[in-house]
Short mmCIF file of C-alpha atoms in Angstrom, two decimals:
data_model
loop_
_atom_site.label_atom_id
_atom_site.label_comp_id
_atom_site.label_asym_id
_atom_site.label_seq_id
_atom_site.Cartn_x
_atom_site.Cartn_y
_atom_site.Cartn_z
CA MET F 18 -31.02 13.07 -7.37
CA SER F 19 -31.39 9.27 -8.15
CA VAL F 20 -27.60 7.85 -7.44
CA MET F 21 -27.15 10.46 -4.23
CA LYS F 22 -30.70 9.96 -2.81
CA ARG F 23 -30.80 6.31 -3.50
CA VAL F 24 -27.57 5.56 -1.32
CA SER F 25 -28.59 7.63 0.96
CA LEU F 26 -31.86 6.30 1.56
CA ILE F 27 -30.31 2.70 2.11
CA PHE F 28 -27.72 4.39 4.40
CA LYS F 29 -30.99 5.82 6.30
CA SER F 30 -32.66 2.65 6.34
CA LYS F 31 -29.41 0.90 8.58
CA ALA F 32 -29.38 3.21 11.04
CA ASN F 33 -33.30 3.14 11.51
CA LYS F 34 -33.12 -0.67 11.86
CA ALA F 35 -30.84 -0.18 14.42
CA LEU F 36 -33.22 2.78 16.30
CA ASP F 37 -35.74 0.03 15.86
CA ARG F 38 -34.24 -2.60 17.90
CA MET F 39 -34.74 -1.23 20.80
CA GLU F 40 -37.75 -0.42 23.05
CA ASP F 41 -36.46 2.50 25.16
CA PRO F 42 -34.63 5.00 22.75
CA ARG F 43 -32.25 5.57 25.56
CA GLU F 44 -30.73 2.07 25.00
CA THR F 45 -30.33 2.86 21.59
CA LEU F 46 -27.93 5.63 22.53
CA ASP F 47 -25.86 2.90 24.60
CA TYR F 48 -25.71 0.09 22.18
CA SER F 49 -24.84 2.75 19.23
CA TYR F 50 -21.86 4.08 21.22
CA GLN F 51 -20.83 0.53 22.09
CA ARG F 52 -20.88 -0.25 18.64
CA GLN F 53 -18.76 2.83 18.06
CA LEU F 54 -16.21 2.21 20.59
CA GLU F 55 -15.64 -1.37 18.24
CA MET F 56 -15.60 0.41 14.80
CA LEU F 57 -12.93 3.02 16.67
CA THR F 58 -11.10 -0.18 17.49
CA GLN F 59 -11.74 -1.86 13.97
CA VAL F 60 -10.45 1.43 12.07
CA ARG F 61 -7.40 1.82 14.39
CA ARG F 62 -6.42 -1.69 13.81
CA GLY F 63 -7.18 -1.21 9.47
CA VAL F 64 -4.67 1.85 10.09
CA ALA F 65 -2.28 -0.44 11.91
CA ASP F 66 -2.38 -3.36 9.38
CA VAL F 67 -1.93 -0.83 6.28
CA ALA F 68 1.11 0.52 8.09
CA THR F 69 2.77 -2.67 8.39
CA SER F 70 1.96 -4.14 4.83
CA ARG F 71 3.45 -0.88 3.73
CA LYS F 72 6.56 -1.37 6.02
CA ARG F 73 6.99 -4.79 4.67
CA LEU F 74 6.95 -3.94 0.77
CA GLU F 75 9.60 -1.62 2.01
CA LEU F 76 11.97 -3.86 3.17
CA GLN F 77 11.14 -5.90 0.15
CA MET F 78 12.24 -2.73 -1.97
CA ASN F 79 15.03 -1.97 -0.12
CA THR F 80 16.63 -5.50 -0.38
CA LEU F 81 16.00 -5.52 -4.48
CA ARG F 82 17.67 -2.56 -4.87
CA GLN F 83 20.89 -3.81 -2.89
CA GLN F 84 20.65 -6.84 -5.18
CA GLN F 85 20.87 -4.17 -7.91
CA ASN F 86 23.15 -2.39 -6.82
CA LYS F 87 25.46 -5.49 -6.17
CA LEU F 88 24.36 -6.95 -10.11
CA ASP F 89 25.51 -3.31 -11.36
CA GLY F 90 28.55 -3.76 -9.37
CA GLN F 91 29.06 -7.27 -10.96
CA ALA F 92 28.99 -5.96 -14.41
CA LYS F 93 31.22 -3.23 -13.96
CA GLN F 94 33.52 -5.54 -12.82
CA ALA F 95 33.21 -7.64 -15.68
CA LEU F 96 33.49 -5.44 -18.30
CA GLY F 97 36.36 -4.15 -16.76
CA ALA F 98 37.93 -7.86 -16.91
CA GLY F 99 36.91 -7.83 -20.66
CA ARG F 100 34.00 -10.21 -20.17
CA GLU F 101 30.90 -8.62 -21.85
CA ASP F 102 29.12 -11.77 -21.56
CA LEU F 103 28.99 -12.07 -18.25
CA ALA F 104 28.21 -8.47 -18.08
CA ARG F 105 24.96 -8.66 -20.26
CA GLU F 106 24.18 -11.58 -18.14
CA ALA F 107 24.25 -9.11 -14.58
CA LEU F 108 22.78 -6.01 -16.41
CA GLY F 109 19.99 -8.68 -17.69
CA ARG F 110 19.02 -9.59 -14.08
CA LYS F 111 19.10 -6.34 -12.83
CA ALA F 112 16.64 -5.48 -15.20
CA THR F 113 14.04 -8.41 -14.00
CA LEU F 114 14.24 -7.18 -10.61
CA GLN F 115 13.16 -3.36 -11.72
CA GLY F 116 10.37 -5.26 -12.92
CA GLN F 117 9.70 -6.28 -9.47
CA ILE F 118 10.67 -3.33 -7.88
CA SER F 119 8.53 -1.48 -9.89
CA ASP F 120 5.47 -3.52 -9.44
CA LEU F 121 6.18 -3.03 -5.42
CA GLU F 122 6.37 1.00 -5.56
CA THR F 123 3.02 1.30 -7.33
CA GLN F 124 1.20 -1.07 -4.30
CA TYR F 125 3.48 1.04 -1.79
CA HIS F 126 2.27 4.10 -3.08
CA SER F 127 -1.34 2.95 -3.31
CA LEU F 128 -0.93 1.47 0.52
CA GLN F 129 0.48 4.77 1.41
CA ALA F 130 -2.71 6.47 0.01
CA ASP F 131 -5.06 3.73 2.36
CA GLU F 132 -3.24 4.66 5.21
CA GLU F 133 -3.45 8.65 4.91
CA LYS F 134 -7.25 8.26 3.76
CA LEU F 135 -7.91 5.81 7.04
CA THR F 136 -6.06 7.68 9.35
CA VAL F 137 -8.18 10.76 8.66
CA ALA F 138 -10.93 9.07 8.56
CA SER F 139 -10.09 7.33 11.73
CA GLN F 140 -9.55 10.68 13.34
CA ARG F 141 -13.18 12.18 12.34
CA LEU F 142 -14.87 9.04 13.38
CA GLN F 143 -12.80 9.78 17.10
CA ALA F 144 -14.25 13.63 16.87
CA LYS F 145 -17.58 11.89 16.26
CA VAL F 146 -17.51 9.08 18.76
CA GLU F 147 -16.40 11.88 21.56
CA ALA F 148 -19.36 14.73 19.87
CA PHE F 149 -21.80 11.56 20.18
CA ARG F 150 -20.87 10.82 24.10
CA THR F 151 -21.68 14.50 25.18
CA GLN F 152 -24.60 14.33 23.56
CA LYS F 153 -26.13 11.26 24.96
CA GLU F 154 -25.43 12.45 28.09
CA THR F 155 -27.20 15.72 27.69
CA ILE F 156 -30.07 13.63 25.73
CA LYS F 157 -30.30 10.88 28.89
CA ALA F 158 -30.36 13.78 31.14
CA THR F 159 -32.73 15.80 29.79
CA TYR F 160 -34.73 12.94 28.22
CA THR F 161 -38.57 13.88 29.16
CA ALA F 162 -40.49 14.33 25.61
CA ALA F 163 -40.47 13.15 22.06
CA GLU F 164 -38.49 15.79 21.09
CA ALA F 165 -35.68 13.85 22.54
CA GLN F 166 -36.43 11.22 20.17
CA SER F 167 -35.56 12.83 17.13
CA ARG F 168 -32.22 14.24 18.78
CA ILE F 169 -31.66 10.43 19.41
CA GLY F 170 -32.97 9.64 15.76
CA GLU F 171 -30.43 12.04 14.22
CA ALA F 172 -27.56 11.68 16.45
CA VAL F 173 -27.41 7.80 15.53
CA SER F 174 -28.04 7.88 11.99
CA GLY F 175 -25.31 10.87 11.65
CA ILE F 176 -22.78 8.51 13.22
CA SER F 177 -24.11 5.39 11.56
CA GLU F 178 -23.55 6.70 8.26
CA GLU F 179 -20.22 7.58 9.33
CA MET F 180 -19.37 4.43 10.62
CA GLY F 181 -20.92 2.56 7.35
CA ASP F 182 -18.55 4.89 5.37
CA VAL F 183 -15.51 3.99 7.46
CA GLY F 184 -16.67 0.55 7.81
CA MET F 185 -16.22 0.12 4.19
CA ALA F 186 -13.37 1.85 4.00
CA VAL F 187 -11.72 -0.61 6.37
CA GLN F 188 -12.95 -3.99 4.76
CA ARG F 189 -11.43 -2.56 1.35
CA ALA F 190 -7.90 -2.12 3.29
CA GLN F 191 -8.18 -4.97 4.61
CA ASP F 192 -8.91 -7.12 1.81
CA LYS F 193 -6.26 -5.16 0.06
CA THR F 194 -3.64 -5.52 2.43
CA ALA F 195 -4.72 -9.74 2.60
CA GLN F 196 -3.97 -9.65 -1.16
CA MET F 197 -0.83 -7.65 -0.80
CA GLN F 198 0.53 -9.96 2.43
CA ALA F 199 -0.45 -13.05 0.15
CA ARG F 200 1.90 -11.53 -2.98
CA ALA F 201 4.48 -10.27 -0.39
CA GLY F 202 4.87 -13.71 1.28
CA ALA F 203 5.16 -15.32 -2.06
CA ILE F 204 8.32 -12.73 -3.18
CA ASP F 205 9.59 -13.52 -0.10
CA GLU F 206 9.37 -17.48 -0.58
CA LEU F 207 11.16 -16.06 -3.96
CA MET F 208 13.92 -14.80 -2.54
CA ALA F 209 14.33 -17.46 0.04
CA SER F 210 14.17 -19.96 -3.05
CA GLY F 211 17.12 -18.32 -4.61
CA ALA F 212 15.11 -17.92 -7.96
CA LEU F 213 15.21 -14.12 -7.79
CA ASP F 214 18.51 -13.74 -5.58
CA ASP F 215 20.62 -16.31 -6.77
CA VAL F 216 23.04 -13.71 -7.70
CA THR F 217 23.24 -12.39 -4.63
CA GLY F 218 21.59 -14.49 -2.08
CA THR F 219 24.22 -16.94 -1.64
CA PRO F 220 27.79 -15.71 -0.95
CA ARG F 221 28.96 -16.59 -4.20
CA ASP F 222 26.61 -16.94 -6.99
CA ASP F 223 27.58 -17.96 -10.57
CA ILE F 224 28.41 -14.77 -11.85
CA GLN F 225 30.57 -13.77 -8.95
CA ALA F 226 31.88 -17.36 -8.67
CA GLU F 227 32.86 -16.85 -12.70
CA LEU F 228 34.72 -13.12 -11.80
CA ASP F 229 36.41 -14.42 -8.94
CA SER F 230 37.98 -17.02 -11.12
CA MET F 231 38.92 -14.68 -13.63
CA ARG F 232 40.47 -12.74 -10.61
CA THR F 233 41.87 -15.46 -9.21
CA GLY F 234 43.32 -16.79 -12.53
CA PRO F 235 45.88 -14.28 -13.33
CA ASP F 236 47.18 -14.73 -10.25
CA ILE F 237 47.89 -18.26 -10.13
CA GLU F 238 49.68 -17.51 -13.04
CA LEU F 239 51.56 -15.00 -11.44
CA GLU F 240 52.47 -17.69 -8.28
CA LEU F 241 53.34 -20.10 -10.94
CA GLN F 242 56.00 -17.81 -12.56
CA ARG F 243 57.03 -16.87 -9.29
CA LEU F 244 57.56 -20.65 -8.03
CA LYS F 245 59.09 -21.17 -11.21
CA GLY F 246 61.83 -18.67 -10.89
CA GLU F 247 62.56 -19.57 -7.22
CA ILE F 248 62.91 -23.30 -8.36
CA GLY F 249 65.18 -22.18 -11.22
CA ALA F 250 67.59 -19.94 -8.78
CA GLY F 251 67.83 -23.19 -6.91
CA ASN F 252 69.01 -25.44 -9.27
CA ALA F 253 71.38 -22.77 -10.69
CA GLN F 254 72.59 -22.42 -7.14
CA ALA F 255 73.26 -26.20 -6.58
CA ILE F 256 75.27 -26.79 -9.98
CA GLU F 257 77.45 -23.83 -9.48
CA GLY F 258 77.57 -25.04 -5.56
CA GLY F 259 79.08 -22.15 -4.76
CA THR F 260 78.16 -19.83 -2.08
CA PRO F 261 75.14 -16.54 -2.55
CA ALA F 262 77.02 -14.23 -4.62
CA PRO F 263 77.42 -10.88 -2.35
CA ASP F 264 76.15 -8.61 -5.33
CA GLY F 265 72.23 -9.55 -5.70
CA ALA F 266 72.32 -8.24 -8.94
CA ALA F 267 74.52 -10.36 -10.69
CA ARG F 268 72.42 -13.58 -9.16
CA PRO F 269 69.49 -13.71 -11.08
CA ALA F 270 71.55 -13.15 -14.65
CA ALA F 271 73.62 -16.18 -13.01
CA ALA F 272 70.76 -18.15 -12.42
CA GLU F 273 69.12 -17.44 -15.45
CA GLN F 274 72.06 -19.02 -17.73
CA PRO F 275 71.71 -22.04 -16.78
CA GLN F 276 67.92 -22.33 -17.34
CA ALA F 277 68.13 -20.80 -20.21
CA GLY F 278 70.51 -24.03 -21.77
CA GLU F 279 68.22 -26.31 -20.05
CA GLY F 280 65.52 -25.57 -22.03
CA ALA F 281 67.29 -25.21 -25.44
CA MET W 15 -28.13 20.38 2.02
CA ILE W 16 -25.39 17.85 3.46
CA VAL W 17 -23.55 15.98 0.62
CA ARG W 18 -21.25 12.76 1.62
CA ILE W 19 -18.68 11.67 -0.60
CA LEU W 20 -17.98 8.34 0.81
CA GLY W 21 -14.32 7.79 1.86
CA GLU W 22 -14.02 11.52 2.13
CA GLY W 23 -16.44 13.07 4.42
CA GLN W 24 -19.56 15.38 4.75
CA LEU W 25 -19.73 19.04 2.81
CA LYS W 26 -22.64 21.29 3.15
CA VAL W 27 -24.00 22.58 -0.54
CA ASP W 28 -26.17 25.17 -0.89
CA ASP W 29 -29.50 24.00 -2.20
CA ALA W 30 -29.29 26.55 -5.17
CA ALA W 31 -26.84 23.76 -6.50
CA SER W 32 -29.47 21.35 -6.63
CA ASP W 33 -30.77 21.45 -9.97
CA GLU W 34 -26.96 21.49 -11.41
CA LEU W 35 -26.31 18.46 -9.42
CA ASN W 36 -29.43 16.74 -10.22
CA THR W 37 -28.33 16.98 -13.89
CA LEU W 38 -25.23 15.53 -13.12
CA ASP W 39 -27.07 12.89 -10.90
CA ALA W 40 -28.75 11.89 -14.25
CA ALA W 41 -25.58 11.28 -16.19
CA LEU W 42 -24.18 9.15 -13.79
CA GLU W 43 -27.27 7.20 -13.14
CA ARG W 44 -27.72 6.55 -17.20
CA ALA W 45 -24.41 5.28 -17.39
CA VAL W 46 -25.28 2.95 -14.44
CA ASN W 47 -28.16 1.48 -15.66
CA GLU W 48 -26.68 1.06 -19.32
CA GLY W 49 -23.57 -0.19 -17.92
CA ASP W 50 -21.70 1.89 -19.81
CA GLU W 51 -18.46 1.94 -18.20
CA GLN W 52 -16.97 4.84 -20.71
CA ALA W 53 -19.72 7.26 -19.62
CA PHE W 54 -19.82 6.27 -16.34
CA ARG W 55 -15.99 7.41 -14.91
CA PRO W 56 -16.17 10.79 -16.38
CA ALA W 57 -20.09 11.12 -15.05
CA LEU W 58 -18.76 10.20 -11.20
CA VAL W 59 -15.77 12.33 -11.22
CA ALA W 60 -17.88 15.65 -12.84
CA LEU W 61 -20.31 14.86 -10.04
CA LEU W 62 -17.88 14.88 -7.27
CA ASP W 63 -15.74 17.50 -8.54
CA ARG W 64 -18.64 19.62 -8.45
CA VAL W 65 -19.78 18.42 -4.67
CA ARG W 66 -15.72 19.48 -3.85
CA ALA W 67 -16.09 22.49 -5.34
CA LEU W 68 -19.54 23.73 -4.37
CA GLY W 69 -19.59 22.36 -0.47
CA THR W 70 -17.61 23.44 2.64
CA PRO W 71 -16.41 20.45 4.81
CA LEU W 72 -18.64 19.96 7.66
CA ALA W 73 -16.73 19.90 10.92
CA ALA W 74 -15.60 16.46 12.24
CA ASP W 75 -17.57 16.45 14.97
CA SER W 76 -20.72 17.16 13.68
CA LEU W 77 -23.53 14.17 13.83
CA GLU W 78 -25.46 15.52 10.86
CA PRO W 79 -27.11 12.45 8.80
CA SER W 80 -26.60 13.64 5.10
CA ASP W 81 -28.95 14.35 2.38
CA SER W 82 -27.49 12.65 -0.43
CA ILE W 83 -24.47 10.28 -0.36
CA LEU W 84 -22.13 9.41 -3.37
CA PRO W 85 -19.67 6.84 -4.29
CA ARG W 86 -16.18 7.49 -3.27
CA ALA W 87 -14.08 8.83 -6.45
CA GLU W 88 -12.46 5.41 -6.93
CA ALA W 89 -15.95 3.01 -6.87
CA ASP W 90 -16.29 1.34 -10.35
CA LEU W 91 -19.47 0.38 -12.27
CA ASP W 92 -20.12 -2.70 -10.41
CA GLU W 93 -19.13 -1.41 -7.20
CA VAL W 94 -22.02 1.53 -7.13
CA ARG W 95 -24.50 -1.14 -8.86
CA SER W 96 -24.01 -3.11 -5.79
CA MET W 97 -24.47 -0.23 -3.52
CA LEU W 98 -27.83 0.53 -5.19
CA SER W 99 -28.69 -2.79 -5.33
CA ASP W 100 -28.95 -3.01 -1.42
CA GLU W 101 -27.66 -6.49 -1.21
CA GLY W 102 -25.66 -5.77 1.71
CA TYR W 103 -23.18 -3.98 0.07
CA ILE W 104 -23.50 -1.08 3.22
CA PRO W 105 -22.96 -2.44 6.39
CA GLY W 106 -25.94 -1.72 9.09
#
């Protein structure tokens, strides 16, 4: 059992070093218990760190999804207005965001798995620390002979093996969250700079501006037509010099005649 | 015997399974020694799967040290190698 044996021997030698450190084996119990409590705190902090990172990713994914929806709406609006080029641009940006979202999703699931594993490890360590505390008191109370020494050895190596295991898991999780924090920070910066979300981050992005101008375009034309009509009617009235006709329907027709005449 | 899979916990495995597990362990060791990436992953997975299938998880409050300790399932070749080299990989 070479791989299996070698790894366990390394763990044992670490545990033995801890045991050899103290003159009185009972001190070893207290020292080990102290370290267990520290490790428990460290594991819980590790779980909290992973959870924080996971929540941050969740927020970022939500933001990116909202931007995607907005781009989708803009593409529809553009198509409705016959602007296929704009729709294409919006869909292109939507696809870029999809890449970012997929990346975040992968990281999210990996963090979720880490969080679950660490939570289980933390519960296991908690149970062992509790068991150790009980044993510690029993061993101390009955401590008379070398028999107690072996019980101390067993309890200490059993729990120091667990601490070694969970310690590595916490270390890995912390390294990973640190990396993810850096990446999440980079995405936040990108969003803030507008490189990722210039389409939606500002109240009026370029696609929206063009869509807006298309929408206001016809309105302006209509407005102009209406204004022209009013001005035309005013002129006609002035030329005729008369009071407004009692029959409203007759007036526009009357107003049109001089207008047509002016144009010809 | 008690086997720990790092990151998963301890399992009690019947001593009768030793031969079978030794064979799988030898294959893993060969892959690690030869730096054979392709053989490494299947060898590790096969060994861990067998231990999981044959073993019964130990109670969470058990304080027994393990007879054997196995790398975690996600460990890569470098990680296992540095584990075996005892250069501070395993915290004391």
